[in-house]
Structure formats: C-alpha cells, structure tokens
Amino acid sequence: DAKTTQPPSMDCAEGRAANLPCNHSTISGNEYVYWYRQIHSQGPQYIIHGLKNNETNEMASLIITEDRKSSTLILPHATLRDTAVYYCIDRDSGGYQKVTFGTGTKLQVIP
Amino acid sequence: DTEVTQTPKHLVMGMTNKKSLKCEQHMGHRAMYWYKQKAKKPPELMFVYSYEKLSINESVPSRFSPECPNSSLLNLHLHALQPEDSALYLCASSRTGHSYNEQFFGPGTRLTVL
C-alpha cells in the first residue's frame, strides 16, 4: 500500500507559486522522498528528490520538515504546462528497488 | 541520449494473440522496470530487473513474461491476455536499483485487448 497521502486536487493561478503538500508520516530514516509528475497520457517525469535537507533544481524546490513526516513541492512560477498529476513517493527501504506511487494531486493551473 | 524509448506506441490484440512490448535505453542504466497503469490510477510496479536479472515480480500473472536480453533492452511478452489487461504499460530505468537513483520513464505503450 502507498505510504504517502496527498490532496486529490489543487488549483493555482498562472505565474503564482504552486505549493503541493505530501504526508509521509511512516517514513524511515533511509527512505528518500521523490516527486514525479505525469502530464495526461505521458510517462511520469522525475522532478526532484531528497533525504533530509531541502533541495532545489531548475524545476522545483523540495521542503522537508525536520521530523521528515511531511514535505512540500514548490513550483515557483506555475505555467499552464505545469498542469499535471503530481506524485509524492517514499522509496521502500525494505526492498530498495520498489517504487509505490500514491494517488497523487491533480494540479490545475488557471490562466 | 537521455531517454527511454518504447515500441509500439499503441497495440490492439485479441485474447489468443501473442505480442511483445519493447523498451530501450542507452544511458548505461542497470535497473529497468515495467509498470502497468489503468485509467485515472497511479502506475503499479510489475517487474524489476537489476543487472539483467529479475529481482522483483509483483505477483504478476504468467500471461505476462518479462525478458532482459541485455543491459539496454527490456521486453514484455504477452500471451492469452484478458480485456482487463488493457492499460498503459510504462517502462523505466535507473542507474542502479538503489533508492537514491531516480527513474526515467518512457512514453508508454497503450494496450487494448479485445
């Protein structure tokens, strides 16, 4: 079963920051938090991942709380092309190759 | 080359047919994955290959048969499928299977079983 929970949907105005929350309260010390997104009918696209520290790349920022029980993905200036389903995943430490997707958040960027 | 390719893009097959899906990457990745995605659902892991050896089979029915002939290629052989097997089949690869390596996904094969 998926170990992350996310709101099913969110709206964001174009040009504003999109903040997508994720709860992973059962995460263990060696598990990474990953974010992927999937634009309609395409393959998932990797966005960012982190273990303990906040991370930033050209696409987004990842803020992980100090207790690691939740995280937030930030898209700093959302565009219409960011409309997608965003998945937060914690990588299974028991079988490190396993990846279990949760139900994701459908982000709708509004003009 | 930083992409995962999958062929065919679309496949329609009858329940008695035998067909194969193909996945290829040239990034030197040593872990490759098959996922199945039904409409409006998240992808579900089916198989994992690590260094060309099957390391995870998520209790997938035997009518799905994976094969990894070399480090760049991953096949999924299909036989005697059911209409409920209609889905988007996604291939992915990562540098190794370790959790600090991100997965790169292909565009998928849309399979319809009649």
GROMACS .gro file of C-alpha atoms in nm:
model
  225
    1ASP     CA    1   0.000   0.000   0.000
    2ALA     CA    2   0.111   0.354  -0.070
    3LYS     CA    3   0.260   0.524   0.234
    4THR     CA    4   0.206   0.883   0.125
    5THR     CA    5  -0.109   1.093   0.131
    6GLN     CA    6  -0.177   1.393  -0.089
    7PRO     CA    7  -0.481   1.612  -0.155
    8PRO     CA    8  -0.663   1.484  -0.465
    9SER     CA    9  -0.668   1.819  -0.643
   10MET     CA   10  -0.545   2.178  -0.627
   11ASP     CA   11  -0.576   2.492  -0.839
   12CYS     CA   12  -0.308   2.755  -0.890
   13ALA     CA   13  -0.313   3.083  -1.080
   14GLU     CA   14  -0.067   3.110  -1.364
   15GLY     CA   15   0.252   3.290  -1.257
   16ARG     CA   16   0.196   3.218  -0.888
   17ALA     CA   17   0.382   2.964  -0.678
   18ALA     CA   18   0.222   2.621  -0.653
   19ASN     CA   19   0.275   2.453  -0.317
   20LEU     CA   20   0.191   2.083  -0.318
   21PRO     CA   21   0.187   1.908   0.020
   22CYS     CA   22   0.260   1.545   0.098
   23ASN     CA   23   0.229   1.350   0.418
   24HIS     CA   24   0.468   1.058   0.473
   25SER     CA   25   0.434   1.006   0.846
   26THR     CA   26   0.569   0.648   0.841
   27ILE     CA   27   0.888   0.730   0.653
   28SER     CA   28   1.202   0.572   0.794
   29GLY     CA   29   1.546   0.724   0.824
   30ASN     CA   30   1.691   0.589   0.499
   31GLU     CA   31   1.393   0.649   0.274
   32TYR     CA   32   1.409   0.920   0.011
   33VAL     CA   33   1.114   1.142  -0.079
   34TYR     CA   34   1.060   1.164  -0.453
   35TRP     CA   35   0.832   1.378  -0.665
   36TYR     CA   36   0.721   1.289  -1.015
   37ARG     CA   37   0.456   1.438  -1.237
   38GLN     CA   38   0.251   1.294  -1.517
   39ILE     CA   39   0.102   1.507  -1.789
   40HIS     CA   40  -0.203   1.347  -1.946
   41SER     CA   41  -0.126   1.010  -2.109
   42GLN     CA   42   0.252   1.062  -2.098
   43GLY     CA   43   0.511   0.876  -1.893
   44PRO     CA   44   0.587   1.016  -1.544
   45GLN     CA   45   0.859   1.278  -1.532
   46TYR     CA   46   1.110   1.298  -1.248
   47ILE     CA   47   1.107   1.635  -1.068
   48ILE     CA   48   1.319   1.621  -0.754
   49HIS     CA   49   1.410   1.406  -0.454
   50GLY     CA   50   1.560   1.449  -0.110
   51LEU     CA   51   1.650   1.268   0.208
   52LYS     CA   52   1.670   1.524   0.490
   53ASN     CA   53   1.777   1.860   0.351
   54ASN     CA   54   1.577   2.095   0.135
   55GLU     CA   55   1.658   2.063  -0.231
   56THR     CA   56   1.627   2.290  -0.534
   57ASN     CA   57   1.677   2.233  -0.903
   58GLU     CA   58   1.575   2.407  -1.224
   59MET     CA   59   1.221   2.273  -1.199
   60ALA     CA   60   1.122   2.300  -0.835
   61SER     CA   61   1.211   2.318  -0.467
   62LEU     CA   62   1.151   2.047  -0.210
   63ILE     CA   63   1.099   2.141   0.152
   64ILE     CA   64   1.115   1.852   0.400
   65THR     CA   65   1.009   1.910   0.760
   66GLU     CA   66   1.264   1.848   1.032
   67ASP     CA   67   1.081   1.535   1.153
   68ARG     CA   68   1.059   1.417   0.787
   69LYS     CA   69   0.691   1.335   0.824
   70SER     CA   70   0.583   1.572   0.550
   71SER     CA   71   0.717   1.767   0.256
   72THR     CA   72   0.611   2.037   0.013
   73LEU     CA   73   0.692   2.064  -0.354
   74ILE     CA   74   0.713   2.423  -0.472
   75LEU     CA   75   0.682   2.525  -0.835
   76PRO     CA   76   0.790   2.889  -0.810
   77HIS     CA   77   0.609   3.033  -1.113
   78ALA     CA   78   0.342   2.794  -1.236
   79THR     CA   79   0.262   2.788  -1.607
   80LEU     CA   80  -0.021   2.619  -1.796
   81ARG     CA   81   0.226   2.346  -1.893
   82ASP     CA   82   0.259   2.252  -1.525
   83THR     CA   83  -0.098   2.119  -1.525
   84ALA     CA   84  -0.046   1.752  -1.437
   85VAL     CA   85  -0.086   1.486  -1.169
   86TYR     CA   86   0.193   1.519  -0.912
   87TYR     CA   87   0.303   1.209  -0.723
   88CYS     CA   88   0.490   1.208  -0.394
   89ILE     CA   89   0.666   0.878  -0.325
   90ASP     CA   90   0.883   0.744  -0.049
   91ARG     CA   91   1.118   0.475  -0.162
   92ASP     CA   92   1.073   0.146   0.019
   93SER     CA   93   1.373   0.075   0.237
   94GLY     CA   94   1.278  -0.293   0.274
   95GLY     CA   95   1.318  -0.362  -0.096
   96TYR     CA   96   1.506  -0.062  -0.220
   97GLN     CA   97   1.414  -0.117  -0.583
   98LYS     CA   98   1.043  -0.095  -0.514
   99VAL     CA   99   0.853   0.219  -0.600
  100THR     CA  100   0.493   0.260  -0.489
  101PHE     CA  101   0.301   0.552  -0.634
  102GLY     CA  102   0.028   0.711  -0.425
  103THR     CA  103  -0.289   0.855  -0.572
  104GLY     CA  104  -0.130   1.193  -0.645
  105THR     CA  105  -0.255   1.552  -0.665
  106LYS     CA  106  -0.414   1.682  -0.983
  107LEU     CA  107  -0.278   2.036  -1.020
  108GLN     CA  108  -0.477   2.264  -1.247
  109VAL     CA  109  -0.302   2.587  -1.342
  110ILE     CA  110  -0.559   2.851  -1.426
  111PRO     CA  111  -0.491   3.139  -1.669
  112ASP     CA  112   2.097   1.002  -2.517
  113THR     CA  113   1.884   1.060  -2.207
  114GLU     CA  114   1.559   0.896  -2.297
  115VAL     CA  115   1.374   0.570  -2.264
  116THR     CA  116   1.200   0.458  -2.581
  117GLN     CA  117   0.908   0.219  -2.607
  118THR     CA  118   0.756   0.045  -2.905
  119PRO     CA  119   0.490   0.022  -3.022
  120LYS     CA  120   0.304   0.334  -2.906
  121HIS     CA  121  -0.031   0.160  -2.946
  122LEU     CA  122  -0.119  -0.209  -2.966
  123VAL     CA  123  -0.452  -0.381  -3.019
  124MET     CA  124  -0.459  -0.757  -2.972
  125GLY     CA  125  -0.706  -1.039  -2.939
  126MET     CA  126  -0.714  -1.271  -2.639
  127THR     CA  127  -0.547  -1.552  -2.834
  128ASN     CA  128  -0.266  -1.341  -2.977
  129LYS     CA  129   0.099  -1.334  -2.872
  130LYS     CA  130   0.270  -0.996  -2.883
  131SER     CA  131   0.570  -0.822  -2.729
  132LEU     CA  132   0.639  -0.476  -2.593
  133LYS     CA  133   0.988  -0.336  -2.627
  134CYS     CA  134   1.179  -0.086  -2.416
  135GLU     CA  135   1.527   0.053  -2.480
  136GLN     CA  136   1.766   0.290  -2.305
  137HIS     CA  137   2.125   0.390  -2.381
  138MET     CA  138   2.208   0.570  -2.058
  139GLY     CA  139   2.409   0.280  -1.915
  140HIS     CA  140   2.140   0.216  -1.655
  141ARG     CA  141   2.149  -0.124  -1.487
  142ALA     CA  142   1.797  -0.132  -1.339
  143MET     CA  143   1.488  -0.149  -1.558
  144TYR     CA  144   1.121  -0.162  -1.464
  145TRP     CA  145   0.778  -0.245  -1.605
  146TYR     CA  146   0.470  -0.067  -1.472
  147LYS     CA  147   0.103  -0.100  -1.556
  148GLN     CA  148  -0.130   0.199  -1.537
  149LYS     CA  149  -0.507   0.179  -1.563
  150ALA     CA  150  -0.709   0.489  -1.648
  151LYS     CA  151  -0.716   0.752  -1.372
  152LYS     CA  152  -0.499   0.534  -1.145
  153PRO     CA  153  -0.132   0.562  -1.048
  154PRO     CA  154   0.129   0.337  -1.210
  155GLU     CA  155   0.171  -0.003  -1.045
  156LEU     CA  156   0.504  -0.182  -1.041
  157MET     CA  157   0.509  -0.518  -1.220
  158PHE     CA  158   0.872  -0.626  -1.259
  159VAL     CA  159   1.222  -0.504  -1.175
  160TYR     CA  160   1.541  -0.617  -1.346
  161SER     CA  161   1.873  -0.541  -1.184
  162TYR     CA  162   2.192  -0.614  -1.378
  163GLU     CA  163   1.987  -0.814  -1.628
  164LYS     CA  164   1.843  -1.041  -1.361
  165LEU     CA  165   1.481  -1.043  -1.249
  166SER     CA  166   1.481  -0.916  -0.892
  167ILE     CA  167   1.117  -0.830  -0.829
  168ASN     CA  168   0.797  -0.985  -0.965
  169GLU     CA  169   0.494  -0.825  -0.802
  170SER     CA  170   0.282  -1.142  -0.830
  171VAL     CA  171   0.209  -1.071  -1.193
  172PRO     CA  172   0.007  -1.338  -1.382
  173SER     CA  173   0.216  -1.567  -1.602
  174ARG     CA  174   0.048  -1.439  -1.917
  175PHE     CA  175   0.297  -1.150  -1.878
  176SER     CA  176   0.654  -1.269  -1.932
  177PRO     CA  177   0.942  -1.022  -1.898
  178GLU     CA  178   1.281  -1.061  -2.061
  179CYS     CA  179   1.602  -0.861  -2.036
  180PRO     CA  180   1.828  -0.978  -2.322
  181ASN     CA  181   2.098  -0.719  -2.247
  182SER     CA  182   2.156  -0.412  -2.033
  183SER     CA  183   1.986  -0.178  -2.281
  184LEU     CA  184   1.677  -0.378  -2.370
  185LEU     CA  185   1.369  -0.489  -2.182
  186ASN     CA  186   1.084  -0.684  -2.334
  187LEU     CA  187   0.740  -0.779  -2.208
  188HIS     CA  188   0.591  -1.081  -2.381
  189LEU     CA  189   0.214  -1.103  -2.380
  190HIS     CA  190   0.006  -1.418  -2.430
  191ALA     CA  191  -0.358  -1.503  -2.371
  192LEU     CA  192  -0.439  -1.164  -2.222
  193GLN     CA  193  -0.778  -1.063  -2.090
  194PRO     CA  194  -0.972  -0.744  -2.170
  195GLU     CA  195  -0.899  -0.620  -1.815
  196ASP     CA  196  -0.529  -0.617  -1.906
  197SER     CA  197  -0.596  -0.317  -2.130
  198ALA     CA  198  -0.383  -0.036  -1.987
  199LEU     CA  199  -0.084   0.191  -2.042
  200TYR     CA  200   0.237  -0.010  -1.996
  201LEU     CA  201   0.529   0.200  -1.884
  202CYS     CA  202   0.897   0.115  -1.887
  203ALA     CA  203   1.152   0.294  -1.670
  204SER     CA  204   1.523   0.273  -1.599
  205SER     CA  205   1.761   0.398  -1.331
  206ARG     CA  206   2.136   0.396  -1.285
  207THR     CA  207   2.100   0.121  -1.025
  208GLY     CA  208   1.805   0.000  -0.821
  209HIS     CA  209   1.915   0.196  -0.517
  210SER     CA  210   1.660   0.440  -0.382
  211TYR     CA  211   1.888   0.744  -0.438
  212ASN     CA  212   1.871   0.692  -0.816
  213GLU     CA  213   1.579   0.849  -0.993
  214GLN     CA  214   1.383   0.657  -1.253
  215PHE     CA  215   1.343   0.776  -1.610
  216PHE     CA  216   1.018   0.674  -1.775
  217GLY     CA  217   0.933   0.604  -2.135
  218PRO     CA  218   0.616   0.736  -2.301
  219GLY     CA  219   0.437   0.404  -2.261
  220THR     CA  220   0.254   0.157  -2.484
  221ARG     CA  221  -0.125   0.187  -2.488
  222LEU     CA  222  -0.254  -0.172  -2.499
  223THR     CA  223  -0.609  -0.268  -2.588
  224VAL     CA  224  -0.717  -0.632  -2.554
  225LEU     CA  225  -1.031  -0.725  -2.745
   0.00000   0.00000   0.00000
